[in-house]
Coordinates of C-alpha atoms in Angstrom, one line a residue:
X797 CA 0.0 0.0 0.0
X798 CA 1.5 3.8 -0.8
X799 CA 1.3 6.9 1.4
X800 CA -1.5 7.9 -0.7
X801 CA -3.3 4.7 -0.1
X802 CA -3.0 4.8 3.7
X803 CA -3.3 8.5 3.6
X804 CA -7.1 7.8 2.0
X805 CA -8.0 4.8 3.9
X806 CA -7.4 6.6 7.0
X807 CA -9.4 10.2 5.7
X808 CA -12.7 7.7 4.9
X809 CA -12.0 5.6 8.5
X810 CA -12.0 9.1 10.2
X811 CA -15.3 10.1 8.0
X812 CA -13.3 13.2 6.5
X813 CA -14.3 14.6 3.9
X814 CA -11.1 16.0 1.6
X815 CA -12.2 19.0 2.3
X816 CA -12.5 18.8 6.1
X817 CA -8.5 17.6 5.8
X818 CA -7.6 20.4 3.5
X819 CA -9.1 22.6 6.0
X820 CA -7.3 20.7 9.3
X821 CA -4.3 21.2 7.3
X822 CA -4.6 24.6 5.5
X823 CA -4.3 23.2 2.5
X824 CA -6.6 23.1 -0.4
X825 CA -8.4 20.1 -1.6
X826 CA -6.4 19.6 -4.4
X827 CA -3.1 18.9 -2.6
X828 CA -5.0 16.6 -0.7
X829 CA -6.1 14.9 -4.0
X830 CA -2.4 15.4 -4.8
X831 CA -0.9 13.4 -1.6
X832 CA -3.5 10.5 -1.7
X833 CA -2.5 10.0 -5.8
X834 CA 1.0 10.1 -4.7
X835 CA 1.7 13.1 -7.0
X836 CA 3.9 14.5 -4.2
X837 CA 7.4 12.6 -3.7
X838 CA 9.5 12.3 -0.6
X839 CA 7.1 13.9 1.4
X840 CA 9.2 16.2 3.6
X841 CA 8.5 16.1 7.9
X842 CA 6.8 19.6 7.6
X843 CA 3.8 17.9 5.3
X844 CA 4.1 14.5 7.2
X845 CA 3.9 15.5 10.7
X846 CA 0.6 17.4 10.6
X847 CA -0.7 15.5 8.3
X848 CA 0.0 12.3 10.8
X849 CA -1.9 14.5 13.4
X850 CA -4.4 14.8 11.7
X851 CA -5.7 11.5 10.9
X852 CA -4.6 10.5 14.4
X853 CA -1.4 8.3 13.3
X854 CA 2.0 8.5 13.5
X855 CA 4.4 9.2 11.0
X856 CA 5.9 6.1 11.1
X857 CA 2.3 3.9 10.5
X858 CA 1.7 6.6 7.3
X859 CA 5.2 6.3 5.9
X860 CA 4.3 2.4 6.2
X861 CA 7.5 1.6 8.6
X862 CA 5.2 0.8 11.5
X863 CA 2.7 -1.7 10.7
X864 CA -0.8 -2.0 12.8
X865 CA -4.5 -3.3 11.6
X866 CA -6.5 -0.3 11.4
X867 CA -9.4 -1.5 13.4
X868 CA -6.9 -1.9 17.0
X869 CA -6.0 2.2 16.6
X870 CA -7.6 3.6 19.5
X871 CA -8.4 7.0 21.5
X872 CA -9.3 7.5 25.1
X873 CA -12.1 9.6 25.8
X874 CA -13.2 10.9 29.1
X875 CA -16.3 8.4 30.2
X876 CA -19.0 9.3 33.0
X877 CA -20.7 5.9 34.3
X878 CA -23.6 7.5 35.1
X879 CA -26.2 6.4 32.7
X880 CA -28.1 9.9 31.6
X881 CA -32.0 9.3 31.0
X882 CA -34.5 9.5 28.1
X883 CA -37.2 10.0 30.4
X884 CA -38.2 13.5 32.2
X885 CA -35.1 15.0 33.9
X886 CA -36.3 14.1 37.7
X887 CA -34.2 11.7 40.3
X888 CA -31.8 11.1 37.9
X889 CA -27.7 11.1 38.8
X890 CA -25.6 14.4 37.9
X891 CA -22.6 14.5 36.0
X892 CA -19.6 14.5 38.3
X893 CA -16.1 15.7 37.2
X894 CA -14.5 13.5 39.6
X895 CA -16.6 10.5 38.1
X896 CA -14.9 10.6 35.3
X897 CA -12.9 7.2 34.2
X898 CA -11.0 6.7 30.5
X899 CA -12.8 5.0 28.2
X900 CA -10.9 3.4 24.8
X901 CA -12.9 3.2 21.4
X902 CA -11.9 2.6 18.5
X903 CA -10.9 5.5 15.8
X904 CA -13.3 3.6 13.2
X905 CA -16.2 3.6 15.5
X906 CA -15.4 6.9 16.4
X907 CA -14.9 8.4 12.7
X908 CA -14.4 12.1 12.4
X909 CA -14.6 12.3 16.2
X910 CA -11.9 10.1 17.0
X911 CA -9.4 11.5 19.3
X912 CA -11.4 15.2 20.0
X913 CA -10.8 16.6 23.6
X914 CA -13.5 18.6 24.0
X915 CA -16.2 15.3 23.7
X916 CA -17.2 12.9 26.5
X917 CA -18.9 9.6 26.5
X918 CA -21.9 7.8 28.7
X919 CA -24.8 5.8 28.6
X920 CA -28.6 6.3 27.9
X921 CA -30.9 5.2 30.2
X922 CA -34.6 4.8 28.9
X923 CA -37.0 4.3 26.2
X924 CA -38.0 8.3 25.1
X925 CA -35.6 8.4 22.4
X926 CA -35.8 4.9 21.0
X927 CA -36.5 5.6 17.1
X928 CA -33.0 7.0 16.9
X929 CA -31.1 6.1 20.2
X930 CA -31.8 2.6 22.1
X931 CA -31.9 2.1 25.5
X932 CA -28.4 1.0 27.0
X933 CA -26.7 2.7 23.7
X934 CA -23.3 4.8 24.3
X935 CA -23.4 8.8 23.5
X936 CA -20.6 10.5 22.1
X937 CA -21.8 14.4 23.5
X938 CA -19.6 17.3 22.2
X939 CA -19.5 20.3 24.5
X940 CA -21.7 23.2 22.3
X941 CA -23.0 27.1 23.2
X942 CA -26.5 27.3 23.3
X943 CA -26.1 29.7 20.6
X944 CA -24.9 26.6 18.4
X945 CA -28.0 24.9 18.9
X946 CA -30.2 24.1 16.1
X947 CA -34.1 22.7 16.1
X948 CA -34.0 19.2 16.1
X949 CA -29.9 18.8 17.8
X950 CA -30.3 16.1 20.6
X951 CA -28.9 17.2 24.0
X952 CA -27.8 16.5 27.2
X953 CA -29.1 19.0 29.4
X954 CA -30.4 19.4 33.3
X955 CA -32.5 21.6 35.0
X956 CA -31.9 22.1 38.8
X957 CA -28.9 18.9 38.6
X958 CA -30.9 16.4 37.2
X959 CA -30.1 15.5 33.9
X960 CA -31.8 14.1 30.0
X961 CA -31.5 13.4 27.1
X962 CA -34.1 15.1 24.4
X963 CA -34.3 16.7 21.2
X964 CA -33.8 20.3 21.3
X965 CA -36.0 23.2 19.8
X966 CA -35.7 27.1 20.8
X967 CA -39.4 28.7 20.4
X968 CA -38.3 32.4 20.6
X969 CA -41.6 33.8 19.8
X970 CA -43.2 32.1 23.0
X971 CA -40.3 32.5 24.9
X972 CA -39.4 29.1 26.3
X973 CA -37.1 25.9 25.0
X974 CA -38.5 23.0 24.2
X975 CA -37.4 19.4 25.0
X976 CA -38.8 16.6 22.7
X977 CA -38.9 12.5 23.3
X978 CA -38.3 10.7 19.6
X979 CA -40.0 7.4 20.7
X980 CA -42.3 4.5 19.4
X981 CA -43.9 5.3 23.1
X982 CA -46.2 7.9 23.0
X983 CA -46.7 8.3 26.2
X984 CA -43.8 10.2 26.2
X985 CA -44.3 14.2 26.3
X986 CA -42.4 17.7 25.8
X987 CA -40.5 19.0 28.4
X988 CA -40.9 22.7 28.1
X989 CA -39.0 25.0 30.4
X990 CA -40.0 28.9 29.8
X991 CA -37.2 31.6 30.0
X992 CA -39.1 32.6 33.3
X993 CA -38.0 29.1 35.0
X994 CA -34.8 28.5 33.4
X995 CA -32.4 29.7 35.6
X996 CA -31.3 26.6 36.6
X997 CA -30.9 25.0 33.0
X998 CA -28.0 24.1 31.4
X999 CA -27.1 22.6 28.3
X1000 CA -24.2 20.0 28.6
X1001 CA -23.7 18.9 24.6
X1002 CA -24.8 18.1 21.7
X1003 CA -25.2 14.4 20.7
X1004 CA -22.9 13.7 18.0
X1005 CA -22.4 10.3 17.5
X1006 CA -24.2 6.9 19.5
X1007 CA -23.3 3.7 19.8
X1008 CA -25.2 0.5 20.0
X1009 CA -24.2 -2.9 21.9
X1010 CA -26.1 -5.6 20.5
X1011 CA -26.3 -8.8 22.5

């Protein structure tokens, strides 16, 4: 296999588009085009290095001198055992900081996501989200602004320490957020919170990615 081989394989493990490399690497796309066709000899250390960052390798294992099976590269992530629920955010375990133990996944699970500081990983707990996220499934929740939000992200959020799991919609004109199940139950309802009560509510992430253990 050449650099340009391994260089692509590892772009489409990660879920990168060529341009979201070209834009990790200030490049544009077509010198990426150009290093996966192998149009670009003896690739000097100032290319090589970022670009080995980049796809979360080392130089060595994209120069091909370091040999490993794709599917055993790995990140740690930080991993909070508390399992956050689908249900109405009452009685349910906070997010602690010091809870937080290492969890390893795997960079093709993980995609374009693999490796990222600024994401965290736990568990779902419930049945109000089941058309897109199972019971017992892991989350993969990137930290977000509420200001980043957009009608229809999924969330981790609490109000008052206890914390859910929810689509997320911002109804300006009545002046309150809305929090919606995505179920097969419909016994499930919104959870609305108006700006008036919502002192106490925080949103924790955006869902970005889930994971499902099948038995």
């Amino acid at each position: 296999m050449t650099i340009g081989e391994r260089i692509r394989k590892r772009r489409k493990q990660l879920g990168l588009s060529v341009d979201e490399l070209a834009e990790k690497l200030g490049k544009d796309r077509a010198t990426i085009y150009r290093y996966e066709s192998d149009k670009i000899e003896n690739m000097s250390l100032s290319i090589l290095d970022p670009l080995a960052k980049a796809l979360r390798i080392s130089p060595a294992y994209l120069m091909g001198w370091e040999f490993k099976k794709e599917e055993h590269l790995e990140s740690e992530y930080c991993y909070f055992p508390t399992s956050i629920s689908a249900g109405l955010p009452l009685g349910i375990d906070s997010i602690q900081e010091d809870e937080c133990e290492m969890i390893k996944l795997p960079d093709s699970v993980m995609g374009k996501w693999a490796g990222k500081d600024d994401i965290f990983i736990t568990r779902v707990n419930g049945d109000s989200m089941n058309k897109i996220i199972p019971h017992g499934s892991l989350i993969v929740v990137k930290s977000v602004e509420l200001s980043e939000l957009k009608d229809n992200d999924i969330v981790v959020f609490s109000n008052g320490g206890d914390y859910s799991v929810k689509r997320f919609f911002h109804d300006r004109e009545n002046e309150r957020v809305i929090f919606r199940p995505d179920s097969h139950d419909n016994r499930f309802f919104d959870y609305i919170v108006s700006y008036e009560n919502a002192k106490s509510l925080k949103i924790h992430g955006k869902v970005v990615l889930y994971i499902v253990e099948l038995d």
